[in-house]
Amino acid sequence: MAFLCWFSLCLVGFLYRTHLIVAQYDDRSTMLALKKELEVSGWGANDSDHCSWTGVQCSSSLSMVEKLDLSHHELQGNVTLVSGLKALKWLDLSFNDFHGPIPPAFGNLSELEFLDLSWNKFQSSIPPELGSIRNLRSLNLSYNWLTGRVPDELQGLESIHDLQISGNRFNGSIPHWVGNLSNLRVFTAYENELNGKIPENLGSVSDLQLLNLHSNQLEGHIPNSIFASGKLEVLVLTMNKLTGNLPESVGNCKGLSSIRIGNNMLLGSIPKAIGNISGLTYFEADNNNLSGEIVVEFSQCSNLTLLNLASNGFTGTIPPELGELMNLQELIISENGLFGEIPKSIIRCRNLNKLDLSNNRFNGTIPEDLCNAPRLQFLLLSQNSLRGEIPHEIGNCAKLLELQMGSNDLTGTIPPEIGWIKNLQIALNLSFNHLHGTIPSELGKLDKLVSLDVSNNQLSGSIPSALRGMMSLIEVNFSNNIFSGQVPIFGPFQKSSKSSFAGNKGLCGEPLSSSCGNSFDPDHGGYHHKVSYRIILAVIGSGLAVFISVTVIVLLFMMREKQEKAAKDVDITEDGATNPPVIIAGNIFVENLRQAIDFDAAVQATLKESNKLSTGTFSTVYKAVMPSGMILSVKRLKSMDRTIIHYQSKMIRELERLGKLYHDNLMRPIGFIIYEDLVLLLHDYLPNGTLTQLLHDFPMKTEYEPDWRTRLSIAIGVAEGLDFLHHVAIIHLDISSGNILLDANSKPLVGEIEISKLLDPSRGTASISAVAGSFGYIPPEYAYTMQVTAPGNVYSYGVVLLEILTTRLPVDEAFGEGIDLVKWVRGAPARGETPEQILDARLSTVSFAWRREMLAVLKVALLCTDSTPAKRPKMKAVVEMLQEIKQS
Ligand SMILES: *[C@@H]1O[C@H](CO)[C@@H](O)[C@H](O)[C@H]1NC(C)=O
Ligand SMILES: *[C@@H]1O[C@H](CO)[C@@H](O)[C@H](O)[C@H]1NC(C)=O
Ligand SMILES: *[C@@H]1O[C@H](CO)[C@@H](O)[C@H](O)[C@H]1NC(C)=O
Ligand SMILES: *[C@@H]1O[C@H](CO)[C@@H](O)[C@H](O)[C@H]1NC(C)=O
Ligand SMILES: *[C@@H]1O[C@H](CO)[C@@H](O)[C@H](O)[C@H]1NC(C)=O
Ligand SMILES: *[C@@H]1O[C@H](CO)[C@@H](O)[C@H](O)[C@H]1NC(C)=O
Ligand SMILES: *[C@@H]1O[C@H](CO)[C@@H](O)[C@H](O)[C@H]1NC(C)=O
Ligand SMILES: *[C@@H]1O[C@H](CO)[C@@H](O)[C@H](O)[C@H]1NC(C)=O
Ligand SMILES: *[C@@H]1O[C@H](CO)[C@@H](O)[C@H](O)[C@H]1NC(C)=O
């Protein structure tokens, strides 16, 4: 007996071992074949130990592959082989370059729980075989080139928690069985071509938390079922063709933080139950046919940050109770039928950043203390029936970027205090009112203002010559008033069309055809002097002082900085003494750096001005030496936008995603720290400085080594980095040579890529606004569209190319008034200059080969900086053109 027992045990043991060996052998050969097929960099030389290869995890007892993470490896090839790894539980192939259909053989991976194929180029329809992976909990097929209907076989995925199929070209309707998946928590299918209705039972048997279906062609109404469990946290249905009401049952979802249902055909009023959603932060329902009054219940949503009801049929008045919303940043209710007063209580919204009441029937006066809302940047009141005078207190709106008051019934004079709003830059529009009196010369202080419109009033007197201080003007309109005298001789005025000054009987001089006879302009002599001083001010204001080498300017700048610093230092020491910074959150994305980085040391480094490395449009960068000896670059965001904090978890996810965005030419974050209301981003410290320094700092050095080939490699590297960003649908908000860092081998890394993600926490049609870019790099269309686009990025890149070719700054007084680098280069033929006079002669005269290449790159730069966005090449084409120049 004993012997038999022993024998059978032995036999079992023997069989088991054989199985083990066979299995191990199987996975090893599969992995070797896979290594050969995909050429994975970083898969080791030791063929006998596939379990130690990067991204591979095996079961602890048997050496079978359980987890395979090949994300971000730029891989292509045939991945069918993976289906041979029978024990696989986790497969992540996201962010690669895989083409062709998804292998049906993946359906045989019966142990699989997590499958991420997002951000590839998988084509054709979803193989029905995937429906047989019974254990699958998470399926992500987002951002591929998949087409057709979602196959019914997928209803076999009974365990599915997270189902993401966004950013493809799926058509047909959302299958009804999605509503029968009892474990579904996250369902996203945005940016597809789905039509038909949202399934009536979606969410009825599961605790749905996130539903995002924006940008499809969905019809019918919003089903009650999605609110049934009360667990919904995020609802995004923007840009569809939905009809019907927002159901009353939405009030069940106390934890719903974001409701975005704009750009549909929704009807009816907002249910009062909206007040039951205590966690609501973001409510966007613009461009629908909603009606009724703005329900007072919104005032119970104490976390509400954005309320956008624009372009609907709302009537009645603004409930004064909205003033209780201490977190409200944007109140956008333009294009409705609202009337009455602007409630004074609105000023209590301490965080109000944008107030857009335009295009309604408001018929009260402008509250005097409106500007007590300390963060107000956008005050948009045009096209109403507002009465009374513009209060002098408007000058207290120190943060204002845009002031629109056109087409109202305003009377009185223009308060000179408007001139004190130093930040005003997008527009000042007072047109079509009943204003009289003269234009205050104080307006000349608005040196960042792009558009000024005072047309169609009863303004009189001469146009003050002090308006020449408005160095950034592009558009002006003084028409249909009773101005007299000469139009000041000033670029932006002279370049305007006649119609900008028409309808003023007493005006004369260019650009009007009536000349002023022999009258003369008293200020003319001191003009150039004055202009150059103003340019300096404008440049400093735009945060560009870093680029300027003229000593006087640097001194001016330093004095200003010193004063600001003195003020800031006091703040900091007071703060520091009473309560040291409390770190709220932080993480390091790179495992093996966790030990080396100390959060407190990083925070402390930003409190010392001597650590400051640079200041950009959106951030200040400090050098931080860790106790471990590691040196970091710590970027402190200028968080005027407190949404960043509101969307903390969203932001952290974005950062982690960016942290994984591997590209040789991108500077990705290695971690972050949030303390108080500040965000610090951690990066590797690159001691070689920026492209700006390489190009423009060498007069300081004793000798300069001309090296065109290095510059060309840098140009190509930057283009590749940007091409990659566009490939993953990220638009850079601030391309400039100052944001391009160089490593020890002069390899360029594009920085500030986080900004685009952090300033738009909600993706898609969000209206959180920000002014973007550095002076001289901003595409011309931006002044009108206020949107940074991929072609806009190409323009800014073109400016960087010109900088590399000419070794000139993007803005330089030497170009002449109102002329930037792009205009200077484009104007060369007209000035009778040859391209050689434009290119940096220290490079172009070294050899014929270099000269030929530089001329070819110049052509690319001119294509990139075409004033028509549609004519500019794509970043991908730019890379190809430059590669070709380098190789020929
Ligand atoms: C390869 O890996 C195996 C198993 O871990 C190990 O025994 C062997 O020493 C390694 N060979 C080399 C050359 O590193
Ligand atoms: C990929 O490889 C499998 C075998 O491993 C083969 O059957 C299939 O046809 C290949 N697919 C492509 C697109 O080459
Ligand atoms: C799945 O596995 C079965 C049995 O091993 C095999 O017959 C079938 O061909 C496989 N399917 C695919 C699509 O590879
Ligand atoms: C794909 O979706 C899964 C589940 O929602 C998620 O965990 C994963 O991070 C997503 N992948 C990417 C690249 O976003
Ligand atoms: C859905 O997409 C497929 C593949 O692109 C196409 O053949 C089919 O005509 C489309 N169906 C509809 C209804 O648009
Ligand atoms: C969903 O479940 C319900 C109830 O169990 C059933 O009647 C219905 O047929 C199912 N729908 C689909 C599409 O499977
Ligand atoms: C909202 O709350 C009120 C009382 O707080 C309650 O009577 C009402 O039923 C709730 N509505 C919904 C839709 O939850
Ligand atoms: C408001 O937001 C804060 C911070 O995100 C959060 O702690 C709090 O619970 C929210 N309030 C409600 C009522 O949801
Ligand atoms: C404002 O308009 C409303 C509605 O048209 C009207 O009832 C009210 O009298 C007006 N108020 C003033 C002060 O004109």
PDB file of N, CA, C and O in Angstrom, residues 167-203:
ATOM      1  N   GLY A 167     -12.183  57.569 -29.199  1.00  0.00           N
ATOM      2  CA  GLY A 167     -11.189  57.996 -30.179  1.00  0.00           C
ATOM      3  C   GLY A 167     -10.963  56.982 -31.286  1.00  0.00           C
ATOM      4  O   GLY A 167      -9.829  56.757 -31.703  1.00  0.00           O
ATOM      5  N   ASN A 168     -12.045  56.341 -31.765  1.00  0.00           N
ATOM      6  CA  ASN A 168     -11.937  55.459 -32.924  1.00  0.00           C
ATOM      7  C   ASN A 168     -12.979  55.914 -33.939  1.00  0.00           C
ATOM      8  O   ASN A 168     -13.429  57.064 -33.883  1.00  0.00           O
ATOM      9  N   ARG A 169     -13.351  55.038 -34.859  1.00  0.00           N
ATOM     10  CA  ARG A 169     -14.418  55.418 -35.781  1.00  0.00           C
ATOM     11  C   ARG A 169     -15.542  54.391 -35.740  1.00  0.00           C
ATOM     12  O   ARG A 169     -16.062  53.975 -36.761  1.00  0.00           O
ATOM     13  N   PHE A 170     -15.901  53.991 -34.532  1.00  0.00           N
ATOM     14  CA  PHE A 170     -17.008  53.049 -34.391  1.00  0.00           C
ATOM     15  C   PHE A 170     -18.297  53.714 -34.828  1.00  0.00           C
ATOM     16  O   PHE A 170     -18.521  54.886 -34.555  1.00  0.00           O
ATOM     17  N   ASN A 171     -19.145  52.926 -35.526  1.00  0.00           N
ATOM     18  CA  ASN A 171     -20.465  53.449 -35.871  1.00  0.00           C
ATOM     19  C   ASN A 171     -21.542  52.489 -35.398  1.00  0.00           C
ATOM     20  O   ASN A 171     -21.278  51.564 -34.633  1.00  0.00           O
ATOM     21  N   GLY A 172     -22.762  52.733 -35.828  1.00  0.00           N
ATOM     22  CA  GLY A 172     -23.861  51.944 -35.272  1.00  0.00           C
ATOM     23  C   GLY A 172     -24.214  52.485 -33.905  1.00  0.00           C
ATOM     24  O   GLY A 172     -23.708  53.542 -33.506  1.00  0.00           O
ATOM     25  N   SER A 173     -25.049  51.787 -33.162  1.00  0.00           N
ATOM     26  CA  SER A 173     -25.461  52.311 -31.863  1.00  0.00           C
ATOM     27  C   SER A 173     -24.716  51.602 -30.739  1.00  0.00           C
ATOM     28  O   SER A 173     -24.038  50.599 -30.959  1.00  0.00           O
ATOM     29  N   ILE A 174     -24.854  52.161 -29.552  1.00  0.00           N
ATOM     30  CA  ILE A 174     -24.257  51.527 -28.363  1.00  0.00           C
ATOM     31  C   ILE A 174     -25.099  50.286 -28.063  1.00  0.00           C
ATOM     32  O   ILE A 174     -26.298  50.410 -27.854  1.00  0.00           O
ATOM     33  N   PRO A 175     -24.506  49.083 -28.054  1.00  0.00           N
ATOM     34  CA  PRO A 175     -25.315  47.878 -27.894  1.00  0.00           C
ATOM     35  C   PRO A 175     -26.054  47.860 -26.557  1.00  0.00           C
ATOM     36  O   PRO A 175     -25.537  48.352 -25.549  1.00  0.00           O
ATOM     37  N   HIS A 176     -27.262  47.288 -26.592  1.00  0.00           N
ATOM     38  CA  HIS A 176     -28.090  47.255 -25.374  1.00  0.00           C
ATOM     39  C   HIS A 176     -27.473  46.447 -24.253  1.00  0.00           C
ATOM     40  O   HIS A 176     -27.669  46.750 -23.083  1.00  0.00           O
ATOM     41  N   TRP A 177     -26.712  45.440 -24.643  1.00  0.00           N
ATOM     42  CA  TRP A 177     -26.146  44.586 -23.579  1.00  0.00           C
ATOM     43  C   TRP A 177     -25.171  45.325 -22.684  1.00  0.00           C
ATOM     44  O   TRP A 177     -24.866  44.879 -21.581  1.00  0.00           O
ATOM     45  N   VAL A 178     -24.659  46.498 -23.103  1.00  0.00           N
ATOM     46  CA  VAL A 178     -23.765  47.270 -22.219  1.00  0.00           C
ATOM     47  C   VAL A 178     -24.489  47.576 -20.911  1.00  0.00           C
ATOM     48  O   VAL A 178     -23.898  47.589 -19.841  1.00  0.00           O
ATOM     49  N   GLY A 179     -25.816  47.764 -21.032  1.00  0.00           N
ATOM     50  CA  GLY A 179     -26.623  48.022 -19.838  1.00  0.00           C
ATOM     51  C   GLY A 179     -26.776  46.807 -18.945  1.00  0.00           C
ATOM     52  O   GLY A 179     -27.184  46.924 -17.798  1.00  0.00           O
ATOM     53  N   ASN A 180     -26.452  45.631 -19.466  1.00  0.00           N
ATOM     54  CA  ASN A 180     -26.594  44.401 -18.670  1.00  0.00           C
ATOM     55  C   ASN A 180     -25.290  43.998 -17.991  1.00  0.00           C
ATOM     56  O   ASN A 180     -25.251  42.994 -17.301  1.00  0.00           O
ATOM     57  N   LEU A 181     -24.225  44.757 -18.209  1.00  0.00           N
ATOM     58  CA  LEU A 181     -22.934  44.408 -17.592  1.00  0.00           C
ATOM     59  C   LEU A 181     -22.965  44.865 -16.138  1.00  0.00           C
ATOM     60  O   LEU A 181     -22.857  46.057 -15.849  1.00  0.00           O
ATOM     61  N   SER A 182     -23.110  43.918 -15.234  1.00  0.00           N
ATOM     62  CA  SER A 182     -23.429  44.312 -13.857  1.00  0.00           C
ATOM     63  C   SER A 182     -22.233  44.850 -13.079  1.00  0.00           C
ATOM     64  O   SER A 182     -22.397  45.397 -12.000  1.00  0.00           O
ATOM     65  N   ASN A 183     -21.036  44.706 -13.631  1.00  0.00           N
ATOM     66  CA  ASN A 183     -19.868  45.227 -12.903  1.00  0.00           C
ATOM     67  C   ASN A 183     -19.323  46.531 -13.483  1.00  0.00           C
ATOM     68  O   ASN A 183     -18.318  47.052 -13.007  1.00  0.00           O
ATOM     69  N   LEU A 184     -19.984  47.046 -14.495  1.00  0.00           N
ATOM     70  CA  LEU A 184     -19.437  48.194 -15.217  1.00  0.00           C
ATOM     71  C   LEU A 184     -19.337  49.442 -14.333  1.00  0.00           C
ATOM     72  O   LEU A 184     -20.312  49.861 -13.716  1.00  0.00           O
ATOM     73  N   ARG A 185     -18.144  50.016 -14.248  1.00  0.00           N
ATOM     74  CA  ARG A 185     -17.939  51.246 -13.482  1.00  0.00           C
ATOM     75  C   ARG A 185     -17.615  52.416 -14.414  1.00  0.00           C
ATOM     76  O   ARG A 185     -18.030  53.520 -14.185  1.00  0.00           O
ATOM     77  N   VAL A 186     -16.794  52.125 -15.409  1.00  0.00           N
ATOM     78  CA  VAL A 186     -16.312  53.179 -16.309  1.00  0.00           C
ATOM     79  C   VAL A 186     -16.650  52.794 -17.738  1.00  0.00           C
ATOM     80  O   VAL A 186     -16.304  51.701 -18.183  1.00  0.00           O
ATOM     81  N   PHE A 187     -17.361  53.678 -18.425  1.00  0.00           N
ATOM     82  CA  PHE A 187     -17.634  53.423 -19.838  1.00  0.00           C
ATOM     83  C   PHE A 187     -17.371  54.694 -20.627  1.00  0.00           C
ATOM     84  O   PHE A 187     -18.015  55.712 -20.408  1.00  0.00           O
ATOM     85  N   THR A 188     -16.372  54.666 -21.505  1.00  0.00           N
ATOM     86  CA  THR A 188     -16.122  55.826 -22.349  1.00  0.00           C
ATOM     87  C   THR A 188     -16.124  55.391 -23.806  1.00  0.00           C
ATOM     88  O   THR A 188     -15.545  54.366 -24.167  1.00  0.00           O
ATOM     89  N   ALA A 189     -16.827  56.172 -24.628  1.00  0.00           N
ATOM     90  CA  ALA A 189     -16.891  55.883 -26.060  1.00  0.00           C
ATOM     91  C   ALA A 189     -16.899  57.202 -26.825  1.00  0.00           C
ATOM     92  O   ALA A 189     -17.442  57.284 -27.911  1.00  0.00           O
ATOM     93  N   TYR A 190     -16.281  58.243 -26.235  1.00  0.00           N
ATOM     94  CA  TYR A 190     -16.318  59.556 -26.881  1.00  0.00           C
ATOM     95  C   TYR A 190     -15.486  59.578 -28.163  1.00  0.00           C
ATOM     96  O   TYR A 190     -14.686  58.690 -28.420  1.00  0.00           O
ATOM     97  N   GLU A 191     -15.743  60.600 -28.975  1.00  0.00           N
ATOM     98  CA  GLU A 191     -15.028  60.772 -30.244  1.00  0.00           C
ATOM     99  C   GLU A 191     -15.095  59.517 -31.107  1.00  0.00           C
ATOM    100  O   GLU A 191     -14.093  58.903 -31.433  1.00  0.00           O
ATOM    101  N   ASN A 192     -16.318  59.121 -31.433  1.00  0.00           N
ATOM    102  CA  ASN A 192     -16.571  58.062 -32.408  1.00  0.00           C
ATOM    103  C   ASN A 192     -17.680  58.545 -33.329  1.00  0.00           C
ATOM    104  O   ASN A 192     -17.994  59.747 -33.338  1.00  0.00           O
ATOM    105  N   GLU A 193     -18.284  57.629 -34.075  1.00  0.00           N
ATOM    106  CA  GLU A 193     -19.395  58.014 -34.945  1.00  0.00           C
ATOM    107  C   GLU A 193     -20.652  57.259 -34.545  1.00  0.00           C
ATOM    108  O   GLU A 193     -21.439  56.823 -35.387  1.00  0.00           O
ATOM    109  N   LEU A 194     -20.814  57.068 -33.254  1.00  0.00           N
ATOM    110  CA  LEU A 194     -21.953  56.305 -32.756  1.00  0.00           C
ATOM    111  C   LEU A 194     -23.244  57.090 -32.921  1.00  0.00           C
ATOM    112  O   LEU A 194     -23.271  58.304 -32.726  1.00  0.00           O
ATOM    113  N   ASN A 195     -24.319  56.373 -33.302  1.00  0.00           N
ATOM    114  CA  ASN A 195     -25.615  57.038 -33.407  1.00  0.00           C
ATOM    115  C   ASN A 195     -26.653  56.230 -32.632  1.00  0.00           C
ATOM    116  O   ASN A 195     -26.325  55.337 -31.863  1.00  0.00           O
ATOM    117  N   GLY A 196     -27.918  56.565 -32.830  1.00  0.00           N
ATOM    118  CA  GLY A 196     -28.960  55.871 -32.083  1.00  0.00           C
ATOM    119  C   GLY A 196     -29.053  56.383 -30.662  1.00  0.00           C
ATOM    120  O   GLY A 196     -28.486  57.430 -30.337  1.00  0.00           O
ATOM    121  N   LYS A 197     -29.770  55.646 -29.835  1.00  0.00           N
ATOM    122  CA  LYS A 197     -30.039  56.113 -28.472  1.00  0.00           C
ATOM    123  C   LYS A 197     -29.053  55.532 -27.457  1.00  0.00           C
ATOM    124  O   LYS A 197     -28.477  54.476 -27.698  1.00  0.00           O
ATOM    125  N   ILE A 198     -28.930  56.215 -26.351  1.00  0.00           N
ATOM    126  CA  ILE A 198     -28.175  55.648 -25.222  1.00  0.00           C
ATOM    127  C   ILE A 198     -29.070  54.547 -24.640  1.00  0.00           C
ATOM    128  O   ILE A 198     -30.247  54.797 -24.392  1.00  0.00           O
ATOM    129  N   PRO A 199     -28.550  53.314 -24.420  1.00  0.00           N
ATOM    130  CA  PRO A 199     -29.410  52.238 -23.941  1.00  0.00           C
ATOM    131  C   PRO A 199     -30.209  52.639 -22.708  1.00  0.00           C
ATOM    132  O   PRO A 199     -29.651  53.212 -21.766  1.00  0.00           O
ATOM    133  N   GLU A 200     -31.493  52.329 -22.751  1.00  0.00           N
ATOM    134  CA  GLU A 200     -32.471  52.695 -21.712  1.00  0.00           C
ATOM    135  C   GLU A 200     -32.082  52.135 -20.343  1.00  0.00           C
ATOM    136  O   GLU A 200     -32.490  52.662 -19.324  1.00  0.00           O
ATOM    137  N   ASN A 201     -31.314  51.030 -20.355  1.00  0.00           N
ATOM    138  CA  ASN A 201     -31.005  50.359 -19.087  1.00  0.00           C
ATOM    139  C   ASN A 201     -29.560  50.592 -18.645  1.00  0.00           C
ATOM    140  O   ASN A 201     -29.097  49.975 -17.700  1.00  0.00           O
ATOM    141  N   LEU A 202     -28.866  51.509 -19.307  1.00  0.00           N
ATOM    142  CA  LEU A 202     -27.453  51.716 -18.964  1.00  0.00           C
ATOM    143  C   LEU A 202     -27.333  52.175 -17.514  1.00  0.00           C
ATOM    144  O   LEU A 202     -27.914  53.187 -17.126  1.00  0.00           O
ATOM    145  N   GLY A 203     -26.582  51.437 -16.731  1.00  0.00           N
ATOM    146  CA  GLY A 203     -26.391  51.810 -15.335  1.00  0.00           C
ATOM    147  C   GLY A 203     -27.435  51.244 -14.394  1.00  0.00           C
ATOM    148  O   GLY A 203     -27.315  51.371 -13.189  1.00  0.00           O
TER     149      GLY A 203
END
